[in-house]
CSV table of C-alpha atoms in Angstrom, one decimal:
chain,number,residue,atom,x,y,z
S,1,UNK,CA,-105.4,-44.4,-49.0
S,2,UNK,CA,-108.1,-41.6,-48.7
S,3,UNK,CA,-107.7,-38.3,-50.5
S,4,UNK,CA,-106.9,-36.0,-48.3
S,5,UNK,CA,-104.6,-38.4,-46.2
S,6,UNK,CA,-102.4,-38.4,-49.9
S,7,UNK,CA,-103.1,-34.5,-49.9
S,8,UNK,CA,-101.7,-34.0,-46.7
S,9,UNK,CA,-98.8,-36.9,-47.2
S,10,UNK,CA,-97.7,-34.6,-50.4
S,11,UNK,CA,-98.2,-31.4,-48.5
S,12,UNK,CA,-95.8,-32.7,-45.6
S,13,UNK,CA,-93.4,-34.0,-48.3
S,14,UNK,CA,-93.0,-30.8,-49.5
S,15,UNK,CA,-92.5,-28.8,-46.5
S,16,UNK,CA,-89.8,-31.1,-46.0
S,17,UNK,CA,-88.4,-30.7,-49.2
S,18,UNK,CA,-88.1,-26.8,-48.9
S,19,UNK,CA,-86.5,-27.4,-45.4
S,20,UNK,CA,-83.8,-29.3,-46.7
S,21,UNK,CA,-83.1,-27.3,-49.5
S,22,UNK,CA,-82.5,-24.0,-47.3
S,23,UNK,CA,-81.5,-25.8,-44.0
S,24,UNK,CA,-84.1,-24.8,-42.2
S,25,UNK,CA,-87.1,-26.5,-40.3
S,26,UNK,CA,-90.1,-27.8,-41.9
S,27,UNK,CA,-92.5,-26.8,-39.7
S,28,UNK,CA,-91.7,-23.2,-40.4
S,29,UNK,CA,-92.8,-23.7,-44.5
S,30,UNK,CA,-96.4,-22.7,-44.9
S,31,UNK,CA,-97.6,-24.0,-48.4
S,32,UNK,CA,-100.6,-22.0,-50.7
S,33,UNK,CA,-102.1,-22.5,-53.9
S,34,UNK,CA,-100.1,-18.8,-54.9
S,35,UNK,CA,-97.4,-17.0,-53.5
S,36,UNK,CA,-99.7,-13.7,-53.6
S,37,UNK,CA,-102.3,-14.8,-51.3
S,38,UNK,CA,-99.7,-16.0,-48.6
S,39,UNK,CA,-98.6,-12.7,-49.0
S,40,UNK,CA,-101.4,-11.1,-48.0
S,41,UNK,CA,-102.3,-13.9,-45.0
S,42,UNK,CA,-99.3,-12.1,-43.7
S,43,UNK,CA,-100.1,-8.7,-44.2
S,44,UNK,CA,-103.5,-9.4,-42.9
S,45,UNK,CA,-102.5,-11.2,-39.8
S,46,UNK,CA,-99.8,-7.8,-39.4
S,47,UNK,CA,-102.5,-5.4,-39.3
S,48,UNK,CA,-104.6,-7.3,-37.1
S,49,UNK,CA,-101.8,-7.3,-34.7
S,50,UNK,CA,-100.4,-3.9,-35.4
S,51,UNK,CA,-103.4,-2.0,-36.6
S,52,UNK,CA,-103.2,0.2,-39.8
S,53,UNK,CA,-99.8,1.3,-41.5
S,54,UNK,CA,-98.2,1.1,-45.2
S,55,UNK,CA,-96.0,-1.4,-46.3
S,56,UNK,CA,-93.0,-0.2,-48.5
S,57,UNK,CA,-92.0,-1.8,-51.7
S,58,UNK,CA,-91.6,-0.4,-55.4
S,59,UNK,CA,-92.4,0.5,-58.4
S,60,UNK,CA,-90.7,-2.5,-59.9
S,61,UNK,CA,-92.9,-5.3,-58.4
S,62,UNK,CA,-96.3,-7.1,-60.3
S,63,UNK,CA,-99.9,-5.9,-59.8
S,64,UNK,CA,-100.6,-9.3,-57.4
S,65,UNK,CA,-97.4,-8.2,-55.0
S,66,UNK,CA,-99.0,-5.1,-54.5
S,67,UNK,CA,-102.9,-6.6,-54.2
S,68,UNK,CA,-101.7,-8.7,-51.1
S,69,UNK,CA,-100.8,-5.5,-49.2
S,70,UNK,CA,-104.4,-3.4,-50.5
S,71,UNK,CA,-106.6,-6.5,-50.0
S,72,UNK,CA,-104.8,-7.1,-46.1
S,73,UNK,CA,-105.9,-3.3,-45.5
S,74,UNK,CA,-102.5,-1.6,-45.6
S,75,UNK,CA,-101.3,0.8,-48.3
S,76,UNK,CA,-98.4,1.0,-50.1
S,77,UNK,CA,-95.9,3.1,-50.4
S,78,UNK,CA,-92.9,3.4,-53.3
S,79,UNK,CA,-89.2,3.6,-52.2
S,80,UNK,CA,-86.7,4.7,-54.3
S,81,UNK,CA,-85.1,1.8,-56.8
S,82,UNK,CA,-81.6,0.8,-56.6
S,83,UNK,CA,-80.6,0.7,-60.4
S,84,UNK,CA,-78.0,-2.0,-59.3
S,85,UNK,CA,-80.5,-4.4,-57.9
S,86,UNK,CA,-83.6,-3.2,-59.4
S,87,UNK,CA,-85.4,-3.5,-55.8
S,88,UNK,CA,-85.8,-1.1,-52.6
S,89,UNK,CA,-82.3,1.1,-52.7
S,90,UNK,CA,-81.5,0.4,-48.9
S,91,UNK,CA,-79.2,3.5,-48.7
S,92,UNK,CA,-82.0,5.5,-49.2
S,93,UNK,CA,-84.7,3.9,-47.6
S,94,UNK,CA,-86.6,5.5,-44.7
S,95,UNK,CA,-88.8,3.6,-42.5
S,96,UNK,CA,-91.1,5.7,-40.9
S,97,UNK,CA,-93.3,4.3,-37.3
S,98,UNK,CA,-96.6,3.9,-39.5
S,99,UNK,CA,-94.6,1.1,-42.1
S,100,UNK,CA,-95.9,-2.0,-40.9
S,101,UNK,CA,-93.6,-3.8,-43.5
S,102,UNK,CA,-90.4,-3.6,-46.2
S,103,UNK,CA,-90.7,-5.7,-49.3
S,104,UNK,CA,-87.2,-6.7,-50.5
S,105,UNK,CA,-87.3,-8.1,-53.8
S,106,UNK,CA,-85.1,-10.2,-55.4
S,107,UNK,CA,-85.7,-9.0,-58.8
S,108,UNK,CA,-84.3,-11.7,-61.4
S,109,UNK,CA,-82.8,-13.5,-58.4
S,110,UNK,CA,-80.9,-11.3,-57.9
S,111,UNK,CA,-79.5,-11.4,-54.5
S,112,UNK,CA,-77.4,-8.7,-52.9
S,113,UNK,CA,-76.9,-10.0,-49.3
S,114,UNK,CA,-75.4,-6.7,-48.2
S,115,UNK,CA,-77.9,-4.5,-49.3
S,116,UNK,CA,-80.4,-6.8,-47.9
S,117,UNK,CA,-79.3,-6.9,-44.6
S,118,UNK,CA,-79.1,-3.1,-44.6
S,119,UNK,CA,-82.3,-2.8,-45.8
S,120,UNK,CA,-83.3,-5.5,-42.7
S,121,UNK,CA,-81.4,-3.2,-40.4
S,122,UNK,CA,-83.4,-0.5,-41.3
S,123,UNK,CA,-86.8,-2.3,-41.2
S,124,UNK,CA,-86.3,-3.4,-37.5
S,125,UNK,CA,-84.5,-0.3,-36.1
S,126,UNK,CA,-88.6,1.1,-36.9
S,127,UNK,CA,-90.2,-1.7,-35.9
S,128,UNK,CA,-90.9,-3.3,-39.1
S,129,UNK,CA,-91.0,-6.5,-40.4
S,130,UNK,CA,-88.1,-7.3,-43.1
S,131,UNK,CA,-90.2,-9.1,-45.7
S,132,UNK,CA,-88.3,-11.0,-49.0
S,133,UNK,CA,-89.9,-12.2,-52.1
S,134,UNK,CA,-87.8,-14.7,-53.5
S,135,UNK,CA,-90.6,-15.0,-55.9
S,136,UNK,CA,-87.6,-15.1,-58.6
S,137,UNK,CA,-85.4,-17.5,-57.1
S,138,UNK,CA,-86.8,-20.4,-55.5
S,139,UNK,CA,-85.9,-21.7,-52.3
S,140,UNK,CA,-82.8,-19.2,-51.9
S,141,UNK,CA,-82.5,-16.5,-49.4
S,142,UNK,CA,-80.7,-13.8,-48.1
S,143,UNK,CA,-78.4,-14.7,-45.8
S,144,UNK,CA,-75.8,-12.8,-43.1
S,145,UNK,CA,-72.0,-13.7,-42.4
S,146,UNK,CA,-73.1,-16.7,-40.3
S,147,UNK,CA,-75.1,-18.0,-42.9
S,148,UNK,CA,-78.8,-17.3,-41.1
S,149,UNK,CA,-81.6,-16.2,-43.2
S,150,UNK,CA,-82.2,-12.5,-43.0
S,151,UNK,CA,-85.9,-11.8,-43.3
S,152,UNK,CA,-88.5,-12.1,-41.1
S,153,UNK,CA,-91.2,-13.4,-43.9
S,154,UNK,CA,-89.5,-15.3,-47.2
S,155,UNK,CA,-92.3,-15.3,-50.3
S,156,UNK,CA,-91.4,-18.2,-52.3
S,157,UNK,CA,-93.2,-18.9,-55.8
S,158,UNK,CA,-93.5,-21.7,-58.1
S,159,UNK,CA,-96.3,-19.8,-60.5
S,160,UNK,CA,-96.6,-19.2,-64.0
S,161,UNK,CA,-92.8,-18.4,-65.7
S,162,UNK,CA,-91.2,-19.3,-62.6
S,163,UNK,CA,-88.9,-22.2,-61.7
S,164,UNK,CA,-89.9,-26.3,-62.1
S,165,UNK,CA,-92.3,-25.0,-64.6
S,166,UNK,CA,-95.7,-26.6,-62.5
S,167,UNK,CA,-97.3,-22.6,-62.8
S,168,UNK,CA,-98.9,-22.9,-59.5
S,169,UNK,CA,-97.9,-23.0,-55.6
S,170,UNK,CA,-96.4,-21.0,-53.3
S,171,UNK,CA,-94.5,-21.5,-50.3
S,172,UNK,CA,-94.3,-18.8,-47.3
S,173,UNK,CA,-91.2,-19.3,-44.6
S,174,UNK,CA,-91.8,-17.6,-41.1
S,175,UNK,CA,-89.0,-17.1,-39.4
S,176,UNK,CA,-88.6,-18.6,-35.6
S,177,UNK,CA,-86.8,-16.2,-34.1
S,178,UNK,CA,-89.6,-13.6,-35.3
S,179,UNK,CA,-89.2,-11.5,-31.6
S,180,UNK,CA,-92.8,-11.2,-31.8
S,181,UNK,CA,-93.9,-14.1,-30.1
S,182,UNK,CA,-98.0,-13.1,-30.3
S,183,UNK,CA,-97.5,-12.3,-34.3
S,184,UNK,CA,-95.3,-15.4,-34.9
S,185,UNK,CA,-98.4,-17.5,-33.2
S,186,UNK,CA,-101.3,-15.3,-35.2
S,187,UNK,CA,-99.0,-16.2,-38.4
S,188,UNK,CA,-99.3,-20.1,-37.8
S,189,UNK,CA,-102.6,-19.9,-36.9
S,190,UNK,CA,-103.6,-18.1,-40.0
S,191,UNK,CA,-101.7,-20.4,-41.8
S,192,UNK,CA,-103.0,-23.4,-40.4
S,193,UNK,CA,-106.8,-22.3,-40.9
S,194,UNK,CA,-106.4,-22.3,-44.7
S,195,UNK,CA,-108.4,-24.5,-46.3
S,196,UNK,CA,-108.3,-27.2,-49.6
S,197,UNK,CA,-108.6,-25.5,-52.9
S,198,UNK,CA,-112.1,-25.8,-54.3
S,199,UNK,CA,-112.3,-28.7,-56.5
S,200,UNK,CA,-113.3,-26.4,-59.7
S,201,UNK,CA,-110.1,-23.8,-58.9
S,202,UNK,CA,-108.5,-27.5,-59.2
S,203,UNK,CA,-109.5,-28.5,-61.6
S,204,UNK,CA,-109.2,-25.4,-64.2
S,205,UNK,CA,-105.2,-25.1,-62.8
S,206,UNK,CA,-104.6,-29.0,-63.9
S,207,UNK,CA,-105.9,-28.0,-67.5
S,208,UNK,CA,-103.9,-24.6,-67.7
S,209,UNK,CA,-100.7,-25.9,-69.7
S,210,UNK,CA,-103.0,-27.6,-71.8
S,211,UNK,CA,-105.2,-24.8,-72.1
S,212,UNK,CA,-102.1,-22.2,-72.6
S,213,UNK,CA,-100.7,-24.2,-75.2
S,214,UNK,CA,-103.7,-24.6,-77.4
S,215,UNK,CA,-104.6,-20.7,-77.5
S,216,UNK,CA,-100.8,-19.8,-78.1
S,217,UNK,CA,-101.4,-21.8,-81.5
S,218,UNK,CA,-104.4,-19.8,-82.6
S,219,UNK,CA,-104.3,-16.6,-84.4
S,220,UNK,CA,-105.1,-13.7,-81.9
S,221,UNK,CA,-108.5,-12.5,-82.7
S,222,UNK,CA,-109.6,-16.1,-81.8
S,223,UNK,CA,-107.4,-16.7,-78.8
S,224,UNK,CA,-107.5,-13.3,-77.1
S,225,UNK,CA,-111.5,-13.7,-76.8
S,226,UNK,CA,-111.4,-17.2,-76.4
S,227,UNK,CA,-109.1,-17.1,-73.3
S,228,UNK,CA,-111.5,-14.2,-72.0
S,229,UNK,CA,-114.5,-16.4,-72.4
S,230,UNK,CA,-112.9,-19.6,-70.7
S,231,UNK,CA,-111.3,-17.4,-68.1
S,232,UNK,CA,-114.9,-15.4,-67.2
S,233,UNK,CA,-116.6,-18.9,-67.0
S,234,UNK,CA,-114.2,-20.0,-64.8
S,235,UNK,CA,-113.1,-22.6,-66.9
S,236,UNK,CA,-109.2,-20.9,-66.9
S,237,UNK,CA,-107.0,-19.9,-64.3
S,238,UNK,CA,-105.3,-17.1,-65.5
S,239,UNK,CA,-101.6,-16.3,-64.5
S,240,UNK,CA,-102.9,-12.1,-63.7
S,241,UNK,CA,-107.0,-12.2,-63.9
S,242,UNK,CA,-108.2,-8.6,-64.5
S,243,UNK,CA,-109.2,-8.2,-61.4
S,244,UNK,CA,-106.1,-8.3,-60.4
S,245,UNK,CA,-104.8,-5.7,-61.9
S,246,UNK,CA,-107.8,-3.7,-60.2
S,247,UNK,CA,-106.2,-4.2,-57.3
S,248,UNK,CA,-108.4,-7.0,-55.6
S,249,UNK,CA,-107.3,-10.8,-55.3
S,250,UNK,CA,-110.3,-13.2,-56.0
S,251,UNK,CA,-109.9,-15.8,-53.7
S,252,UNK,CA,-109.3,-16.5,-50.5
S,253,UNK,CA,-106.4,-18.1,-49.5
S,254,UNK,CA,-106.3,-21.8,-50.3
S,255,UNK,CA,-103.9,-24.8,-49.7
S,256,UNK,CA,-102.2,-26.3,-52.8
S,257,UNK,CA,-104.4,-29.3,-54.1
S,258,UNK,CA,-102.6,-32.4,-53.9
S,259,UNK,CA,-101.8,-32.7,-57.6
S,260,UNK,CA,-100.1,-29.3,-57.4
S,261,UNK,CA,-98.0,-30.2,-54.6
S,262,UNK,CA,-97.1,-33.7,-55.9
S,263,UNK,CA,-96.3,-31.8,-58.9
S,264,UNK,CA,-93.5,-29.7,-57.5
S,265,UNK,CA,-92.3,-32.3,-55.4
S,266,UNK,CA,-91.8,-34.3,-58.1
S,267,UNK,CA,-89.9,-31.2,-60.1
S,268,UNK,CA,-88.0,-30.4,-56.8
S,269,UNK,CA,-84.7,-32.6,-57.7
S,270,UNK,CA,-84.2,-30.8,-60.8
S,271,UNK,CA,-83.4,-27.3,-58.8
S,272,UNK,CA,-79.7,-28.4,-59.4
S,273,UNK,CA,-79.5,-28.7,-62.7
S,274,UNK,CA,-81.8,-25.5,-63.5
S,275,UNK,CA,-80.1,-23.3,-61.3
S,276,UNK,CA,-77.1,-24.7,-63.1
S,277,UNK,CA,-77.9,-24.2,-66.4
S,278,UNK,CA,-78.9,-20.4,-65.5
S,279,UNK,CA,-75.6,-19.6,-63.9
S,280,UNK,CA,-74.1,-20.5,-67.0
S,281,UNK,CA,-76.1,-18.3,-69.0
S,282,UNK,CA,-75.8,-15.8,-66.3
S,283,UNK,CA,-72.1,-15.7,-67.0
S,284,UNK,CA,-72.2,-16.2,-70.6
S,285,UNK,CA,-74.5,-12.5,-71.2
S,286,UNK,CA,-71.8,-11.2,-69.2
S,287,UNK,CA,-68.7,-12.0,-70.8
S,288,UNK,CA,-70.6,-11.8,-74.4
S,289,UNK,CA,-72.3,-8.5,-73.8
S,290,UNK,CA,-70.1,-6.5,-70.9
S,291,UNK,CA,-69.4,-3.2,-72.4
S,292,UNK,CA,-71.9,-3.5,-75.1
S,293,UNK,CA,-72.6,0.4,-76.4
S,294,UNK,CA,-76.9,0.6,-76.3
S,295,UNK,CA,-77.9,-1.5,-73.3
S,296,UNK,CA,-77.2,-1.1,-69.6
S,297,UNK,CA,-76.7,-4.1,-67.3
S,298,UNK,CA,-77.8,-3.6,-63.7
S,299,UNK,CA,-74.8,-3.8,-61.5
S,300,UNK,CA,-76.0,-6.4,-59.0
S,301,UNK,CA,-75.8,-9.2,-62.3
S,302,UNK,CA,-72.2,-8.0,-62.7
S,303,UNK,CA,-71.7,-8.4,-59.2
S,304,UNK,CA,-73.3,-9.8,-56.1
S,305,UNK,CA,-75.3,-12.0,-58.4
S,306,UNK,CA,-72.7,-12.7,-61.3
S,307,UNK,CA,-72.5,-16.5,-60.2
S,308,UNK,CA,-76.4,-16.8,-59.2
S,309,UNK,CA,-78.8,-18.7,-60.8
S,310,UNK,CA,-81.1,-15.9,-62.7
S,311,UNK,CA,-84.3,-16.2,-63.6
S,312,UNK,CA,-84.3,-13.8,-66.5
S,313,UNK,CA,-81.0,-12.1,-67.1
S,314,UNK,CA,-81.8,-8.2,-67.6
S,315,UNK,CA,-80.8,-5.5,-69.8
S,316,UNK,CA,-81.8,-1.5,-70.2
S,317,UNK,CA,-82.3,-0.3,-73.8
S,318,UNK,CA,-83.1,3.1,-73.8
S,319,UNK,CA,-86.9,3.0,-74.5
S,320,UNK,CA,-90.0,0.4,-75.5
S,321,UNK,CA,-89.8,1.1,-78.9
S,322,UNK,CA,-85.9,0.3,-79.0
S,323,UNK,CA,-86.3,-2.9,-76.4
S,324,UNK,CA,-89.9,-4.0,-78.8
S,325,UNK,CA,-88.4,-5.5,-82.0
S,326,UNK,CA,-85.7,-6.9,-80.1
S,327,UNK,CA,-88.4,-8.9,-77.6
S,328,UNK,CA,-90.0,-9.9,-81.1
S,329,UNK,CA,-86.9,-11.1,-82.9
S,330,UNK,CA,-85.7,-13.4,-80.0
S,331,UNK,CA,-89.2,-15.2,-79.3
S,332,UNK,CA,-90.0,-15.5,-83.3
S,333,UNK,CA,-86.2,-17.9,-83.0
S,334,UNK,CA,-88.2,-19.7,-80.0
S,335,UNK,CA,-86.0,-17.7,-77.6
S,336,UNK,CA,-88.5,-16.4,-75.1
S,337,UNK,CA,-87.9,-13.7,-73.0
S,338,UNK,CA,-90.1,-11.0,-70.9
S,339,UNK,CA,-90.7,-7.6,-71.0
S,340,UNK,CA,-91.5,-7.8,-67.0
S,341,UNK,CA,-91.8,-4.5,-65.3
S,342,UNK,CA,-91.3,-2.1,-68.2
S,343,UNK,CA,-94.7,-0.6,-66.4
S,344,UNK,CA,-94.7,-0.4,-63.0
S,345,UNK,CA,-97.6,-3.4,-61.4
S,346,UNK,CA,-96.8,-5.9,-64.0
S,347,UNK,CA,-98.3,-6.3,-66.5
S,348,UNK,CA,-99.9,-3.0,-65.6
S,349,UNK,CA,-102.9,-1.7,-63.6
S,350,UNK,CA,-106.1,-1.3,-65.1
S,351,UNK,CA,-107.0,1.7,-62.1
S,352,UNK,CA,-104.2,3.3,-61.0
S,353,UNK,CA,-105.6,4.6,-58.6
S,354,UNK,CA,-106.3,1.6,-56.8
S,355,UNK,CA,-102.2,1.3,-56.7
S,356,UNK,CA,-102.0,5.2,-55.0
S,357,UNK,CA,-100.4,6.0,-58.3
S,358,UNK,CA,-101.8,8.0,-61.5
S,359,UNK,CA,-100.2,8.6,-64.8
S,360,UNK,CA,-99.8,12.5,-64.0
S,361,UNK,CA,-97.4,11.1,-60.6
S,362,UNK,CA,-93.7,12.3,-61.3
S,363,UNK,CA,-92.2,8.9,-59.9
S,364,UNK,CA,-94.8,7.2,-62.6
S,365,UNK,CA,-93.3,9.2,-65.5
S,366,UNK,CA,-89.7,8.9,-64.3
S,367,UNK,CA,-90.1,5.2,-64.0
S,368,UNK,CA,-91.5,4.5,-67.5
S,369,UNK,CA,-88.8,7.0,-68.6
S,370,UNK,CA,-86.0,5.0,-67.1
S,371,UNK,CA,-87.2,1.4,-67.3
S,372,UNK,CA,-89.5,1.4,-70.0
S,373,UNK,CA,-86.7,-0.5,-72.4
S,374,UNK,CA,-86.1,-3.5,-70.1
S,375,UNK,CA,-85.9,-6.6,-71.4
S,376,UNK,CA,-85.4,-10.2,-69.5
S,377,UNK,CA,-83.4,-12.8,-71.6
S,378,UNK,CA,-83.9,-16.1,-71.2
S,379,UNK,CA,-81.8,-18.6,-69.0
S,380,UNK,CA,-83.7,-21.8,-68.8
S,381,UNK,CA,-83.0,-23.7,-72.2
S,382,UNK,CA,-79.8,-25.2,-74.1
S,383,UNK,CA,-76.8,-23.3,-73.3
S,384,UNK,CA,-76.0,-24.5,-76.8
S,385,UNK,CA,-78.2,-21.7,-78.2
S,386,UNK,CA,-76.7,-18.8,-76.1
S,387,UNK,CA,-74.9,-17.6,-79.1
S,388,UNK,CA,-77.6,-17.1,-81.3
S,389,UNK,CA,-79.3,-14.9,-78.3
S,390,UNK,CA,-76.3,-12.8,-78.3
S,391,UNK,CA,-76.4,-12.0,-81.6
S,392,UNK,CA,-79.8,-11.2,-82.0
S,393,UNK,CA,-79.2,-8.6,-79.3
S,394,UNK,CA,-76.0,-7.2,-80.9
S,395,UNK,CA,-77.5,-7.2,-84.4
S,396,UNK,CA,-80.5,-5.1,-82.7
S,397,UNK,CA,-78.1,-2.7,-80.6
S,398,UNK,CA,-76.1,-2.2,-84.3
S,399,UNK,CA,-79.4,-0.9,-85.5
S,400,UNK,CA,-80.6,1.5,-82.9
């Protein structure tokens, strides 16, 4: 069978397989070699259609979120943070006529259909399109009473630290009822234009795990420079490149190469038993660490999202230097966990000002003030090791 007929076959296979999963249609799953440049396809096809605006989202996203909206040609713009769901606070949200788009994230997986549909409502009452990044949890969606999908635009990614554990592919859902016929056409179209990742792009994301796991063995004067090297001869795919955090994406936006898609195809049956395995964790933080004097638990994981599955489960100590030699203690007993977002544009800008934001901006300081100390414990390895996380993290609160 030729190459790009197996391509193609895998590409098809995989559409399907989101479809089914989510109960929707597969023609409406639109597959890319990252979540971040689908993201901006969109944006990019939105301004063409809409002309110039800002797109809302918040200080709690990653640098690459935030590149798809400056590299499309629209600017950003921070809403307020809902400390329950660490995403846009809907309640408070304002939508003014220049916002092309609202970014809902589901930050951990952390779903709260309520506030998303709010936060929907809002979106479409100015004219804007309700856009979700279920970049945390993969191939779940907001939903309303009857069961429909909420957003207009569902980001779905399969990167580095995320789900299946392939490190690359995204997957972009585009609504059918979208009431903008001429935008839901431009959307295909853009879509459909994208072409086959470069045989060299490829080939360095095959090699990444490999790659990854050779440097994480060497001490860090070698690796750090090392991985720089590799990365600038473009013999590395990094998960952020430094440009990146510049606010520019490198590429264009590509199609997932075949081994890439066969790869997460092959990873799809194994949802079930991932997302099971994190519920249980999910609910075992909570019952262990509920009322626990030193940390804060965002609401959303004691409610709305108590019995989903959670990609990290998060916790508030009250600064970096408390929340530090806890993140150290729990990955030195191979019990790794994240320190995502405790700077807004993970894992931080290298120019600001490329974001909108400087160091001297209030919302800056109050963010690093308030959510500086977060830490995301892990949910995706032997339940029979839960108890040892706890500890860890009660011995650590004991000492602060």
């Amino acid at each position: 069978m030729p190459q790009h007929q197996e391509t193609a076959n895998a590409l098809k296979g995989l559409r399907e397989a989101f479809a089914e999963r989510t109960g929707t249609r597969a023609r409406d799953w639109h597959l890319v070699f990252k979540a971040r440049y689908g993201m901006r396809e969109v944006f990019r096809t939105l301004r063409e259609q809409r002309g110039d605006g800002a797109v809302v989202t918040t200080l709690f996203t990653g640098c690459t979120a935030v590149d798809s909206i400056t590299s499309a040609g629209l600017r950003p713009t921070y809403a307020a943070i809902d400390p329950a769901t660490l995403t846009v606070d809907a309640e408070a949200l304002e939508v003014g006529a220049n916002v092309r788009a609202v970014i809902d994230q589901h930050s951990y997986g952390m779903i709260d259909a309520q506030k998303s549909a709010r936060c929907a409502e809002k979106a479409h009452a100015a004219g804007a399109l309700y856009v979700e990044d279920s970049a945390h949890c993969l191939a779940r969606m907001a939903r309303d009473a009857s069961g429909a999908p909420l957003a207009d635009i569902s980001i779905h990614s399969i990167g580095i630290e995320k789900q299946l554990g392939v490190g690359f592919g995204g997957a972009i859902w585009v609504n059918p009822a979208l009431e903008d016929a001429g935008l839901h056409r431009a959307l295909e179209d853009a879509f459909d234009a994208l072409q086959p990742l470069p045989s060299r792009i490829a080939a360095a994301a095959h090699r990444y795990r490999l790659q990854n796991r050779v440097l994480a063995h060497l001490p860090r004067p070698i690796s750090r420079p090392a991985r720089a090297g590799l990365a600038a001869a473009g013999l590395l795919e990094l998960p952020v490149a430094e440009t990146e955090r510049e606010g520019r994406l490198p590429y264009p936006g590509y199609l997932p190469s075949e081994d890439i898609a066969q790869k997460i195809l092959t990873a799809f049956p194994t949802l079930d038993a991932d997302e099971a395995n994190r519920i249980r964790w999910t609910q075992g933080y909570l019952e262990a660490l509920e009322g626990l004097g030193g940390i804060e638990i965002p609401g959303a994981a004691r409610g709305a999202a108590r019995d989903q599955a959670l990609i990290r489960f998060p916790i508030i100590l009250p600064s970096e230097a408390a929340a530090d030699p806890l993140i150290a203690d729990l990955r030195g007993n191979h019990l790794y966990c994240v320190d995502w977002y405790r700077v807004p544009f993970y894992p931080g800008a290298l120019d600001l000002s490329a974001y909108g934001m400087s160091e001297d901006d209030q919302s800056y300081r109050e963010f690093r003030a308030r959510y500086g100390g977060i830490v995301g414990l892990p949910t995706d390895i032997d339940i029979e090791r839960l108890p040892e996380a706890v500890e860890i993290v009660r011995r650590h609160v004991r000492r602060s």
